[in-house]
GROMACS .gro file of C-alpha atoms in nm:
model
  444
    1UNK     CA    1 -14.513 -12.706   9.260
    2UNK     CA    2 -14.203 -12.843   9.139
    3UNK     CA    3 -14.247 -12.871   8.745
    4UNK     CA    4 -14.561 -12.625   8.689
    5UNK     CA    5 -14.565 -12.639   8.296
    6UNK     CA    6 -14.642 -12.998   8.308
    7UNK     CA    7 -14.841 -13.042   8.672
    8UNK     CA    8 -15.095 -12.741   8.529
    9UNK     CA    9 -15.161 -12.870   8.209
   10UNK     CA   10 -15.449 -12.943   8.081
   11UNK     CA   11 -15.569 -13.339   8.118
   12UNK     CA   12 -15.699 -13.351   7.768
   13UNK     CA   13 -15.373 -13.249   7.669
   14UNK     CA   14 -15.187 -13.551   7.806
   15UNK     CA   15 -15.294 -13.784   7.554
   16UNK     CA   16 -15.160 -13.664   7.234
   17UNK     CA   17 -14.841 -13.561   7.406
   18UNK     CA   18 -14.838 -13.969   7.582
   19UNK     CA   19 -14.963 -14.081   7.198
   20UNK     CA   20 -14.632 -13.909   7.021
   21UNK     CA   21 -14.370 -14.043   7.291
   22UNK     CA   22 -14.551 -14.435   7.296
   23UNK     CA   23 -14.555 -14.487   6.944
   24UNK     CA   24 -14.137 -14.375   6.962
   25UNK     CA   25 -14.105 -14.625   7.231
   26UNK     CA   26 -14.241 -14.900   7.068
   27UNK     CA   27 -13.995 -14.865   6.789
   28UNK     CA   28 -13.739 -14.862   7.058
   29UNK     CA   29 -13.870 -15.180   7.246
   30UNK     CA   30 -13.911 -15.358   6.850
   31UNK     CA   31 -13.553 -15.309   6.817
   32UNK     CA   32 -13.346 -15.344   7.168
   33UNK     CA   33 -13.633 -15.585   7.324
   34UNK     CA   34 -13.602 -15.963   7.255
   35UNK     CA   35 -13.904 -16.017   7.489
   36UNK     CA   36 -14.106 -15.723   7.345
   37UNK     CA   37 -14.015 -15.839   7.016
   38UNK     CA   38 -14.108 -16.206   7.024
   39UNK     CA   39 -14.411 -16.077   7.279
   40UNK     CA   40 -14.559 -15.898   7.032
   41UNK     CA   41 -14.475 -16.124   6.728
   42UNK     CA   42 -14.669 -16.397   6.880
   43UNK     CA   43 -14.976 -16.163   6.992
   44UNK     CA   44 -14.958 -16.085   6.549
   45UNK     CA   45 -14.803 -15.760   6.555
   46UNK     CA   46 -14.507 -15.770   6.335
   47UNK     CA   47 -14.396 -15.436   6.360
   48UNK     CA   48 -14.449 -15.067   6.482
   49UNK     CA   49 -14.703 -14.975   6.264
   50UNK     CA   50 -14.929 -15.272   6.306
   51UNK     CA   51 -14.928 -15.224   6.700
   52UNK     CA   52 -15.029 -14.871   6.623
   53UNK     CA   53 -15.039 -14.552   6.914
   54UNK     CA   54 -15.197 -14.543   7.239
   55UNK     CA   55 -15.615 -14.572   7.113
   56UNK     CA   56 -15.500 -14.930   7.028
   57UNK     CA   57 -15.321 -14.960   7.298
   58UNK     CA   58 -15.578 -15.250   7.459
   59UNK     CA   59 -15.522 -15.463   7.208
   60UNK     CA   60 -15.150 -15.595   7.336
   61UNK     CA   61 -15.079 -15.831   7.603
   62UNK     CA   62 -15.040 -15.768   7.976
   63UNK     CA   63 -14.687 -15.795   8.090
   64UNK     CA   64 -14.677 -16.026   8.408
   65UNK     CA   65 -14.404 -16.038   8.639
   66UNK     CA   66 -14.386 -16.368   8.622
   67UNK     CA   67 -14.294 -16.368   8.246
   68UNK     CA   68 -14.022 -16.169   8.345
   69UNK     CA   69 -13.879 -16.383   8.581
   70UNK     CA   70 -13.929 -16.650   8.313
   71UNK     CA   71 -13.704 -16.484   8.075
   72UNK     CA   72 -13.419 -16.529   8.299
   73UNK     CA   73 -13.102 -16.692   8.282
   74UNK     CA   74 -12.742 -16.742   8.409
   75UNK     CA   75 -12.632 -16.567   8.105
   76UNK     CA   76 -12.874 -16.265   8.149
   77UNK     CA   77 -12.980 -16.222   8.472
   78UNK     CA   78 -13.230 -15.899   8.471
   79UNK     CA   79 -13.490 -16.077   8.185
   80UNK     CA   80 -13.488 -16.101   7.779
   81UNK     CA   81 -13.655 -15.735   7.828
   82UNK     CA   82 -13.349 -15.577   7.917
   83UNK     CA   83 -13.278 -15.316   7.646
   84UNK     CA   84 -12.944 -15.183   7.671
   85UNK     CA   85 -12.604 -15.274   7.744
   86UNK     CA   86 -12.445 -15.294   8.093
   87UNK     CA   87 -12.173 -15.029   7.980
   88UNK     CA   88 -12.504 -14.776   7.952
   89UNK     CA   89 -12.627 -14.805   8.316
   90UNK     CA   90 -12.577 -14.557   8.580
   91UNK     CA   91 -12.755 -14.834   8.886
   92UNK     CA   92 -12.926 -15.165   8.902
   93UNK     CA   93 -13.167 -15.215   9.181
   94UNK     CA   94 -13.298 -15.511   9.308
   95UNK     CA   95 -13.630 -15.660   9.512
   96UNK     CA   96 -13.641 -15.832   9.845
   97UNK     CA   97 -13.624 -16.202   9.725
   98UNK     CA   98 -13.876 -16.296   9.935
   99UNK     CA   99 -14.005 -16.515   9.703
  100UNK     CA  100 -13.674 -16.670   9.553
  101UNK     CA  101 -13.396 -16.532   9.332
  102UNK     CA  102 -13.454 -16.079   9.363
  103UNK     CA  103 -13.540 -15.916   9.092
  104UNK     CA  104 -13.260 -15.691   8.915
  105UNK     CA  105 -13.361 -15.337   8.786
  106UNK     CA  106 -13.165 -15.148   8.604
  107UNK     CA  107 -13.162 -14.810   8.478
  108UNK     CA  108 -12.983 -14.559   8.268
  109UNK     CA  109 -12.880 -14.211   8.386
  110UNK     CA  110 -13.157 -14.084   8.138
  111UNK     CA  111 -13.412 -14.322   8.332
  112UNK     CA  112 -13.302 -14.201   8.629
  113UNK     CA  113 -13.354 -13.853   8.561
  114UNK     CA  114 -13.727 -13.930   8.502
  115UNK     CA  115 -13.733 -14.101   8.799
  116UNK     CA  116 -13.599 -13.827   8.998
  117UNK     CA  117 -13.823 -13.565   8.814
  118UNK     CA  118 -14.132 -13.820   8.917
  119UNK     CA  119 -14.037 -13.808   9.256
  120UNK     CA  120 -14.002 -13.445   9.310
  121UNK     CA  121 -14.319 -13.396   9.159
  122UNK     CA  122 -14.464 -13.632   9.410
  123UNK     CA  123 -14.335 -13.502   9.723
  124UNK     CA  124 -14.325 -13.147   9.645
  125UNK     CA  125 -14.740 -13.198   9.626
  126UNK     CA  126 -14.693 -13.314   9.986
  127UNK     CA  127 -14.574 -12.936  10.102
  128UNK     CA  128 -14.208 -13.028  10.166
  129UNK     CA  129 -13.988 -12.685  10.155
  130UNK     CA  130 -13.620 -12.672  10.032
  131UNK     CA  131 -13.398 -12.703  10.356
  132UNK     CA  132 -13.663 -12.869  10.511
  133UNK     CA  133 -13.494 -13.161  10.746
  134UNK     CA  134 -13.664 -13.542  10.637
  135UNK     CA  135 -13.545 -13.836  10.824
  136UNK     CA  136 -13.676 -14.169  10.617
  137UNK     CA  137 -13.644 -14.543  10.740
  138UNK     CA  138 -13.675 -14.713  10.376
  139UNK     CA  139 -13.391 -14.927  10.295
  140UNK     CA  140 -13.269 -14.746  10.059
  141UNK     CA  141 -12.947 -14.980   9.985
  142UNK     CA  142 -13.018 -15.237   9.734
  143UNK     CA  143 -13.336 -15.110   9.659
  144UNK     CA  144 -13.520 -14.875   9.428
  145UNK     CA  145 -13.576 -14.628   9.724
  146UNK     CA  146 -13.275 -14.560   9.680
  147UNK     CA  147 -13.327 -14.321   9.391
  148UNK     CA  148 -13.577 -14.094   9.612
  149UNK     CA  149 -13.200 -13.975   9.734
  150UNK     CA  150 -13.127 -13.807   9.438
  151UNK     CA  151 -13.501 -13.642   9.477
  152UNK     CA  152 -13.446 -13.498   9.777
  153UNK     CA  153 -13.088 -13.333   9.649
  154UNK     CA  154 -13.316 -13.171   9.341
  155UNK     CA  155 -13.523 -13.036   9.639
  156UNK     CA  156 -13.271 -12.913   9.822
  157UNK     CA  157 -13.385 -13.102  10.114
  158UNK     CA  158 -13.163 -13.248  10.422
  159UNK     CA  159 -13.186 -13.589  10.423
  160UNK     CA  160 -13.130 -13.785  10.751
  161UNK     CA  161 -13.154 -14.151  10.639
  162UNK     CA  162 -13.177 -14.423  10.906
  163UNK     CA  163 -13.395 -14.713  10.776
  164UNK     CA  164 -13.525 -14.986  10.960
  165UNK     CA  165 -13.457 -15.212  11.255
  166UNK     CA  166 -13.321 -14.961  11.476
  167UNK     CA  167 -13.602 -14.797  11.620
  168UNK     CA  168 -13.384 -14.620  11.887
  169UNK     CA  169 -13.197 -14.481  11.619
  170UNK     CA  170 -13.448 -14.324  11.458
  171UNK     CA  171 -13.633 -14.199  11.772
  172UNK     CA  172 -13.297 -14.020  11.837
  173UNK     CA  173 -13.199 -13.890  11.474
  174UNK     CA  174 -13.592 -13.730  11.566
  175UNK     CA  175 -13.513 -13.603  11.922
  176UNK     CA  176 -13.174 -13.444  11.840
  177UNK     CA  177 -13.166 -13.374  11.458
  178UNK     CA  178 -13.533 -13.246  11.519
  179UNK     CA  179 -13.680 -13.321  11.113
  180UNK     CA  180 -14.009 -13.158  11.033
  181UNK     CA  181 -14.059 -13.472  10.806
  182UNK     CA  182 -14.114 -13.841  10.860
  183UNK     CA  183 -14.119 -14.121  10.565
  184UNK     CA  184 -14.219 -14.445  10.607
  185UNK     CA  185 -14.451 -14.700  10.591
  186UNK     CA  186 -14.786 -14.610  10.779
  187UNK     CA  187 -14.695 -14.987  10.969
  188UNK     CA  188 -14.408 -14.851  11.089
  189UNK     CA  189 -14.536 -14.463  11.176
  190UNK     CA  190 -14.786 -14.650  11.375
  191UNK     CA  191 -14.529 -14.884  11.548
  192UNK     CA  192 -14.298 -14.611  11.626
  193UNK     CA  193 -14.567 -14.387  11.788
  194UNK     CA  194 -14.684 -14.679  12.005
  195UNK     CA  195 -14.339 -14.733  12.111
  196UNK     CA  196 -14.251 -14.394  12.182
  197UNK     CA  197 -14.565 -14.392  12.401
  198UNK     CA  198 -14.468 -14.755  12.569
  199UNK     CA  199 -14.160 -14.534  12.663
  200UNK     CA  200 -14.332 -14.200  12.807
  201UNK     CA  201 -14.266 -14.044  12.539
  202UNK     CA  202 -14.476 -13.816  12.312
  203UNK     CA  203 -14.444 -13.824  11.991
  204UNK     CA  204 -14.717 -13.530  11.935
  205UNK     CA  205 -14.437 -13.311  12.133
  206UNK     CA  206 -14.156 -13.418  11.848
  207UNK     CA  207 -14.044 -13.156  11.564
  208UNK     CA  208 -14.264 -13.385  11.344
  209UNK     CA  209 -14.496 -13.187  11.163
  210UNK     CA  210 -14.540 -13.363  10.834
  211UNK     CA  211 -14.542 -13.776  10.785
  212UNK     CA  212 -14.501 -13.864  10.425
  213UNK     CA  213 -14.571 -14.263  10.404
  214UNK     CA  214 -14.543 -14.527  10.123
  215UNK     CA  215 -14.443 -14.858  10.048
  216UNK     CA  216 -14.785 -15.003  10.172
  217UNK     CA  217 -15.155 -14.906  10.143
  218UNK     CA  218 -15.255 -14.679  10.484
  219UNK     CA  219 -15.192 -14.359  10.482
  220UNK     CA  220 -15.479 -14.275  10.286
  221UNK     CA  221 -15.726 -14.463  10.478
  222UNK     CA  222 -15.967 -14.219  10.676
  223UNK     CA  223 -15.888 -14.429  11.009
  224UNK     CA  224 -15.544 -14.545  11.003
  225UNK     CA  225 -15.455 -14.142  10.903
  226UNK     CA  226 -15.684 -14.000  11.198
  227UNK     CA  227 -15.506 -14.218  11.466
  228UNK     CA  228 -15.131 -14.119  11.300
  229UNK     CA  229 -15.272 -13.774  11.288
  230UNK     CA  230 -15.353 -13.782  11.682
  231UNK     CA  231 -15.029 -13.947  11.749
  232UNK     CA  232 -14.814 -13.754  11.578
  233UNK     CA  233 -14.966 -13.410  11.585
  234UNK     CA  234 -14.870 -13.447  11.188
  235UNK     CA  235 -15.067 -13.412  10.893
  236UNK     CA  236 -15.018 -13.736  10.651
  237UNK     CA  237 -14.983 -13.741  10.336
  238UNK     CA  238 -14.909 -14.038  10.056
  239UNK     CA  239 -14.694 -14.160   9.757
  240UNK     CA  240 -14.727 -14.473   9.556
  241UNK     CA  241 -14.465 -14.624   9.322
  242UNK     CA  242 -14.375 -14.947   9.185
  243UNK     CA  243 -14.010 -15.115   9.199
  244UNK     CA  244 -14.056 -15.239   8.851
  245UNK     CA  245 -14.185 -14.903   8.688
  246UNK     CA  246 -14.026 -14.597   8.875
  247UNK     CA  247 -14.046 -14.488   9.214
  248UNK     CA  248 -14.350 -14.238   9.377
  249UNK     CA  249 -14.584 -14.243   9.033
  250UNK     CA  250 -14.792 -14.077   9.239
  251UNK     CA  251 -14.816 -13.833   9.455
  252UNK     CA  252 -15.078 -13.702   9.725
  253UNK     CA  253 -15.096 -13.240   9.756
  254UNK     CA  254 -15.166 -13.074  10.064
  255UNK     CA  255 -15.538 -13.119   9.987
  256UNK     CA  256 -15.530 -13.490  10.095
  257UNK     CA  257 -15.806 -13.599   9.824
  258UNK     CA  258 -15.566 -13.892   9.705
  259UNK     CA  259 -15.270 -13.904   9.525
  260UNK     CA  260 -15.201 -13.715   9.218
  261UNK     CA  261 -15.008 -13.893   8.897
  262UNK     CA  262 -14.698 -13.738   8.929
  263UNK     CA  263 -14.546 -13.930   8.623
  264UNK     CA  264 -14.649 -13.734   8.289
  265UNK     CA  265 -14.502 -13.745   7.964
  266UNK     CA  266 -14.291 -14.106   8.146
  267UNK     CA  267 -14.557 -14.353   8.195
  268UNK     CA  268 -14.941 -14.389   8.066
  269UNK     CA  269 -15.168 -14.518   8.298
  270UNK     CA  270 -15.470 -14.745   8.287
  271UNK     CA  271 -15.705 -14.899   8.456
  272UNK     CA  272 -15.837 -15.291   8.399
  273UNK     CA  273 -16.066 -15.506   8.574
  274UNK     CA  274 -15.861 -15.766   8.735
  275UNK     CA  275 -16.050 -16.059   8.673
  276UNK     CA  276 -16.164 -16.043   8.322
  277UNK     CA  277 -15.888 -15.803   8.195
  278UNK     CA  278 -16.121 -15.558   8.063
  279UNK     CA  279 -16.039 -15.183   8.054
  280UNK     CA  280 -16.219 -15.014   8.311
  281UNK     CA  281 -16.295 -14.589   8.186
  282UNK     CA  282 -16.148 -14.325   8.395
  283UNK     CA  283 -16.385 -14.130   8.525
  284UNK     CA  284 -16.457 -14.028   8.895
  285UNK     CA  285 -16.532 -14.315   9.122
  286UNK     CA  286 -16.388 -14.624   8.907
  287UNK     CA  287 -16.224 -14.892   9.043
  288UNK     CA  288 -15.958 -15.115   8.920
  289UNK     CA  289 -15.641 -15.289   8.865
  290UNK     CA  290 -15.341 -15.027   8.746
  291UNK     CA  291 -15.133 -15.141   8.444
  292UNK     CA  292 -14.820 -14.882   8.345
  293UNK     CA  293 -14.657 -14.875   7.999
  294UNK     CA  294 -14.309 -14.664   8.022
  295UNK     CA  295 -14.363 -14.424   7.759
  296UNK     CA  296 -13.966 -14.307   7.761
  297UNK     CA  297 -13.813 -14.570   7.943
  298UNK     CA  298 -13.418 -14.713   7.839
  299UNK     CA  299 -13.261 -14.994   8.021
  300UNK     CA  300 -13.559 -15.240   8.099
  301UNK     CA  301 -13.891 -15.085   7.932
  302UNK     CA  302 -14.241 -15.224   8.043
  303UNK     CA  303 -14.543 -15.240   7.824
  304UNK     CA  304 -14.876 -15.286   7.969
  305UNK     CA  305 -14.756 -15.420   8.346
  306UNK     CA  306 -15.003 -15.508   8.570
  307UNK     CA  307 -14.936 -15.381   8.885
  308UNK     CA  308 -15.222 -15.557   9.119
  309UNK     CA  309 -15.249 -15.257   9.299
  310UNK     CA  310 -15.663 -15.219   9.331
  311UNK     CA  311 -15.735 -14.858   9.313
  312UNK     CA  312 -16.033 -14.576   9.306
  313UNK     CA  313 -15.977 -14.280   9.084
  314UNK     CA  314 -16.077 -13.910   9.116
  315UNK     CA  315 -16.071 -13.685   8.810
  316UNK     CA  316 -16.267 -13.423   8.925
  317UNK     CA  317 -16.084 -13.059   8.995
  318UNK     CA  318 -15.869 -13.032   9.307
  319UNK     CA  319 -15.808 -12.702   9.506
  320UNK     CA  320 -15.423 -12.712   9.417
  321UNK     CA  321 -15.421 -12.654   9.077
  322UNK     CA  322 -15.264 -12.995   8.970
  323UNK     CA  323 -15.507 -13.183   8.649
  324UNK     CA  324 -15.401 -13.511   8.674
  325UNK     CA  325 -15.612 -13.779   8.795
  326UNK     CA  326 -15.627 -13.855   9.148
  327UNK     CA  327 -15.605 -14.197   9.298
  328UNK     CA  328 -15.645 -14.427   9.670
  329UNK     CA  329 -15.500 -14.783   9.690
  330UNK     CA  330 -15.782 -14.982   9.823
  331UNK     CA  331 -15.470 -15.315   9.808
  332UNK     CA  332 -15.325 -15.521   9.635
  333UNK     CA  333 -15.508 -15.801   9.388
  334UNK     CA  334 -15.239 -16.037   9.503
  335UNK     CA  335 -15.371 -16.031   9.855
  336UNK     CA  336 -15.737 -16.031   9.806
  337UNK     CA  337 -15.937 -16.291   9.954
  338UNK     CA  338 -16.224 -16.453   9.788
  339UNK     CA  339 -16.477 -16.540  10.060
  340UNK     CA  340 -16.816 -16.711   9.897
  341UNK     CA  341 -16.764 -16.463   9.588
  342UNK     CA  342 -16.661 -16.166   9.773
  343UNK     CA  343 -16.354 -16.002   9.722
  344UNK     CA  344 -16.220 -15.895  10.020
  345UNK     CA  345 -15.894 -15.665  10.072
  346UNK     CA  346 -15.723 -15.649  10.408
  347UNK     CA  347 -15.665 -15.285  10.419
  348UNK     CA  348 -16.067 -15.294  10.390
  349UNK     CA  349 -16.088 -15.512  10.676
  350UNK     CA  350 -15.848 -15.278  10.875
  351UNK     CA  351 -16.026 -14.943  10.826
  352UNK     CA  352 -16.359 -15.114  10.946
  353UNK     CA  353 -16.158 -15.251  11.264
  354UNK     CA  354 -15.999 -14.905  11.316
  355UNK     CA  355 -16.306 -14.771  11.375
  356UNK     CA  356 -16.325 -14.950  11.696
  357UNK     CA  357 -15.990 -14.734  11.818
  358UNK     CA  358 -15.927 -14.744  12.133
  359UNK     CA  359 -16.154 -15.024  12.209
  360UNK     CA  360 -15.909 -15.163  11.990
  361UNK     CA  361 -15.577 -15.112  11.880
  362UNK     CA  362 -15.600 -15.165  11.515
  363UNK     CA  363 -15.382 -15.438  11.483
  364UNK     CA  364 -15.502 -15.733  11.343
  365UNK     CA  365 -15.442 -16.076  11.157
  366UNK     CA  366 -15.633 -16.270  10.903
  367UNK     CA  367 -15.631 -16.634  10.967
  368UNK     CA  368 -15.768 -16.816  10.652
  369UNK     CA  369 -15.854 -17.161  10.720
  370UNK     CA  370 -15.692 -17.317  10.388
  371UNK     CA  371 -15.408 -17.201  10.151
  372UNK     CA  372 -15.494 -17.031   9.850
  373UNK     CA  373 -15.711 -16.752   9.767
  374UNK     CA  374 -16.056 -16.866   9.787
  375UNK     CA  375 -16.200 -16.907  10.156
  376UNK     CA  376 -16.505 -17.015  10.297
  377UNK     CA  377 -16.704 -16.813  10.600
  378UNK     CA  378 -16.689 -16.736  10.826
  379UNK     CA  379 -16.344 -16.586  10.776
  380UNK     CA  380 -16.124 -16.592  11.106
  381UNK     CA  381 -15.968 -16.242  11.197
  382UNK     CA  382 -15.764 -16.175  11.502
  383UNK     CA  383 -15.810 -15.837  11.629
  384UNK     CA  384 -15.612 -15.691  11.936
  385UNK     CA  385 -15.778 -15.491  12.206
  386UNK     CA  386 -15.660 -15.169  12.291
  387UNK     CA  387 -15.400 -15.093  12.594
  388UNK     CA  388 -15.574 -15.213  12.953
  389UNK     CA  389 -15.908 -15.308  12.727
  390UNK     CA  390 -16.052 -15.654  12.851
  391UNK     CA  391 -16.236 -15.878  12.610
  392UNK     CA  392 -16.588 -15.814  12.523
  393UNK     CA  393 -16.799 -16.069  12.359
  394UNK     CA  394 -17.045 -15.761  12.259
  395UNK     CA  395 -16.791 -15.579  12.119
  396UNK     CA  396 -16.690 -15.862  11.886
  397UNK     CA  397 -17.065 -15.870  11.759
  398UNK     CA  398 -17.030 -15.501  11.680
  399UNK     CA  399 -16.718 -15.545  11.445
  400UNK     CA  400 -16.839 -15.887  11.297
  401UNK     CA  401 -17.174 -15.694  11.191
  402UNK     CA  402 -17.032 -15.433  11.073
  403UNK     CA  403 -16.737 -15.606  10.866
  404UNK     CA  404 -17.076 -15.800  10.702
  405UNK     CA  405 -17.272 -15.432  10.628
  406UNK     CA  406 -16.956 -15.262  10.543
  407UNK     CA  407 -16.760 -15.518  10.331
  408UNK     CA  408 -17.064 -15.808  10.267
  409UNK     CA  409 -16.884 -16.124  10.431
  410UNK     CA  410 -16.953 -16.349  10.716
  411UNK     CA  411 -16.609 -16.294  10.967
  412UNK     CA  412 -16.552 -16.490  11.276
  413UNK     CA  413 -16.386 -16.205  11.529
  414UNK     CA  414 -16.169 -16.343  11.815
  415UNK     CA  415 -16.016 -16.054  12.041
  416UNK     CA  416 -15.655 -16.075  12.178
  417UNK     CA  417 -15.484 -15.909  12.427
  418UNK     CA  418 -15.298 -15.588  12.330
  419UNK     CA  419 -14.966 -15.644  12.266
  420UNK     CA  420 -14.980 -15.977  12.138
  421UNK     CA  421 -14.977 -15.936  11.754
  422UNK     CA  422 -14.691 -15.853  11.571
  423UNK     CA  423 -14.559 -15.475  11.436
  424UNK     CA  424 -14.363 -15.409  11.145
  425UNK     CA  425 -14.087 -15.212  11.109
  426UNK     CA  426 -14.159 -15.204  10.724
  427UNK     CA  427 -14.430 -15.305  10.574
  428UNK     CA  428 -14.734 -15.494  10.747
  429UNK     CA  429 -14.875 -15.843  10.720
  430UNK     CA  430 -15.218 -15.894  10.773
  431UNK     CA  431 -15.267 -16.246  10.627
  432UNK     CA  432 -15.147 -16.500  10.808
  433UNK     CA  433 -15.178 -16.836  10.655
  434UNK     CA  434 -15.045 -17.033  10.972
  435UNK     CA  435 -15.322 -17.191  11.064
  436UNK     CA  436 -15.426 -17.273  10.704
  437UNK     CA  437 -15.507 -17.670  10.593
  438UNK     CA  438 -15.305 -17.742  10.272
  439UNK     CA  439 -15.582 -17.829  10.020
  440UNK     CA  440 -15.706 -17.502   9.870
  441UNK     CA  441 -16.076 -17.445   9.782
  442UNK     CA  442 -16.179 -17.504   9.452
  443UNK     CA  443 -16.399 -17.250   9.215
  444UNK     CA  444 -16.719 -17.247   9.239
   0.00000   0.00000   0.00000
């Protein structure tokens, strides 16, 4: 346990301690924020004391990412909630850009320390032991990744970093450099024990004992971690984090009962409905949307973010010791589907195909008819047969029922060869809008 005073304390704790650092943040946002400041103003809080502690918390605004964005210009890049000067920053991150222009995040060397502290707290759950050997294919460049470097120094680890799109590579830092840890997406664990296997080469035979993955929802699903399991000989285990907020907020222990919050006393947590807004209570079993408020945060604070990640929590006692709540990514509200009123979440769709292995292979590909969200059934999925499998009309039935007890939507199952989707060496994509008409469906 990396930081024991804090990981052991009591849950019911956590709030006044979280209440006291807030209420000193939003001072600090009311003075260095011009978004925060002009935010709140125009929600009718004119100062620190009307927007009160953490109990009124639900009263403020969400924080969108597209507002941020918004608040960009030439003359400030990162957003109008950047909160310090550029003399005061120790990095600034960025996002992909796959949608336009990246995303800039910066942070101070105070912000970094709690990022680092996050971290460790995270992956220390996971087992890892200091001079344990970790190779990890995140691009760690550009990105916020990046910081999970300094983690691994605090842990006293040795970090062999290859990243992606050199799958060679990495199957030889693994052969020669023999790490007892792998990190990376569960896409690309899966990908890299097929292609070991393509190969004649066992991956179950490799000095991996121990496959830490992130990035993506997977790792925690009860299918896609049996067949990396098999493959791998390894025991998986999970962390979650979010670019915008701080890297591996949470963390999954050796238990594997879902992943703890690693980021006390740095960032409060809730939990919304993600259609109506609504707080959702956190009790055992809830599901929801995530929103994060930094709670000690510097160079670009965030106050009630919604994340879209779609999650179910677990408070109840674990066998490690740790009292935070515990929580599984079902996916991400930005990829739902909305099929006749259902919401449906690809990594849902996945774990009921999975269950199919080696019928199947697991791969698969979501081909919604129009653009946009909402869909109409049946909803066409592509789903790849396993190695020397032939086509079975009967086995199509099987899924197709199942997908409509399981997940309460009429799909339309077509099986392809295996081989013939596409892997990731990152992150996966399971909807595929390429056969898609233009004109979206309306709400109901």
């Amino acid at each position: 346990m990396y930081n024991e005073a804090v990981e052991l304390r009591p849950w019911g704790d956590q709030f006044a301690i979280d209440d006291a650092l807030y209420r000193k943040q939003v001072r600090y946002l009311l003075a260095h924020s011009p978004f925060y400041r002009e935010k709140l103003r125009a929600a009718g809080f004119e100062g620190a004391d009307a927007v009160g502690g953490l109990a009124d918390l639900t009263k403020l605004p969400f924080t969108e990412k597209d507002q941020l964005r918004a608040s960009r210009t030439e003359q400030n890049p990162i957003g109008a909630h950047f909160a310090v000067d550029y003399d005061r920053l120790t990095r600034i991150f960025s996002t992909s850009g796959t949608t336009g222009t990246p995303s800039y995040i910066p942070i101070t060397p105070e912000d970094l320390s709690c990022w680092v502290e996050t971290c460790a707290r995270s992956y220390s759950a996971a087992g890892i032991r200091p001079g344990d050997k970790i190779v990890t294919t995140f691009n760690a460049g550009p990105f916020v990744a990046g910081a999970t470097l300094e983690a691994f120094n605090h842990l006293g680890l040795c970090h062999i970093p290859v990243g992606t799109g050199n799958t060679e590579r990495l199957m030889a830092a693994i052969q020669l450099l023999r790490p007892r840890i792998f990190s990376g997406t569960p896409s690309y664990a899966l990908y890299l024990a097929e292609w070991a296997q393509a190969r004649g080469i066992d991956p179950g035979a490799s000095s991996i004992e121990q496959i830490i993955t992130a990035g993506e929802p997977g790792g925690g699903e009860p299918a896609m971690r049996a067949k990396l399991e098999e493959a791998w000989g390894a025991r998986v285990n999970e962390a979650m984090g979010i670019g915008d907020v701080s890297i591996s907020i949470w963390g999954e222990c050796t238990e594997q009962q879902g992943m703890h919050f690693s980021a006390r006393d740095f960032i409060h947590f809730e939990l919304i409905n993600p259609e109506s807004g609504e707080p959702v209570a956190i009790n055992d079993g809830a599901q929801g949307e995530l929103v994060l408020t930094h709670l000690q945060h510097q160079a670009a604070p965030l106050l009630r973010f919604r994340t879209r990640d779609h999650v179910v929590m677990s408070t109840g006692p674990c066998a490690c010791g740790r009292t935070s709540p515990r929580v599984r990514c079902v996916g991400r509200t930005d990829e739902m589907l909305i099929v006749r009123g259902v919401n449906v979440f690809p990594s849902a769709v996945r774990e009921v195909v999975a269950k199919y292995v080696p019928a199947v292979s697991g791969v698969l590909s979501i081909r919604p008819a129009v653009a946009g969200v909402r869909q109409l059934p049946p909803l066409r999925i592509l789903v790849e047969l396993g190695e020397a499998q032939s086509a079975d009309s009967a086995l199509a039935q099987r899924i197709q029922t199942d997908i409509r007890s399981a997940l309460v939507f009429t799909s339309q199952i077509e099986l392809v060869p295996f081989g013939s989707l596409p892997r990731s060496e990152y992150k996966s994509k399971m909807v595929d809008y390429v056969d898609a008409a233009e004109r979206p469906i309306e709400p109901a």
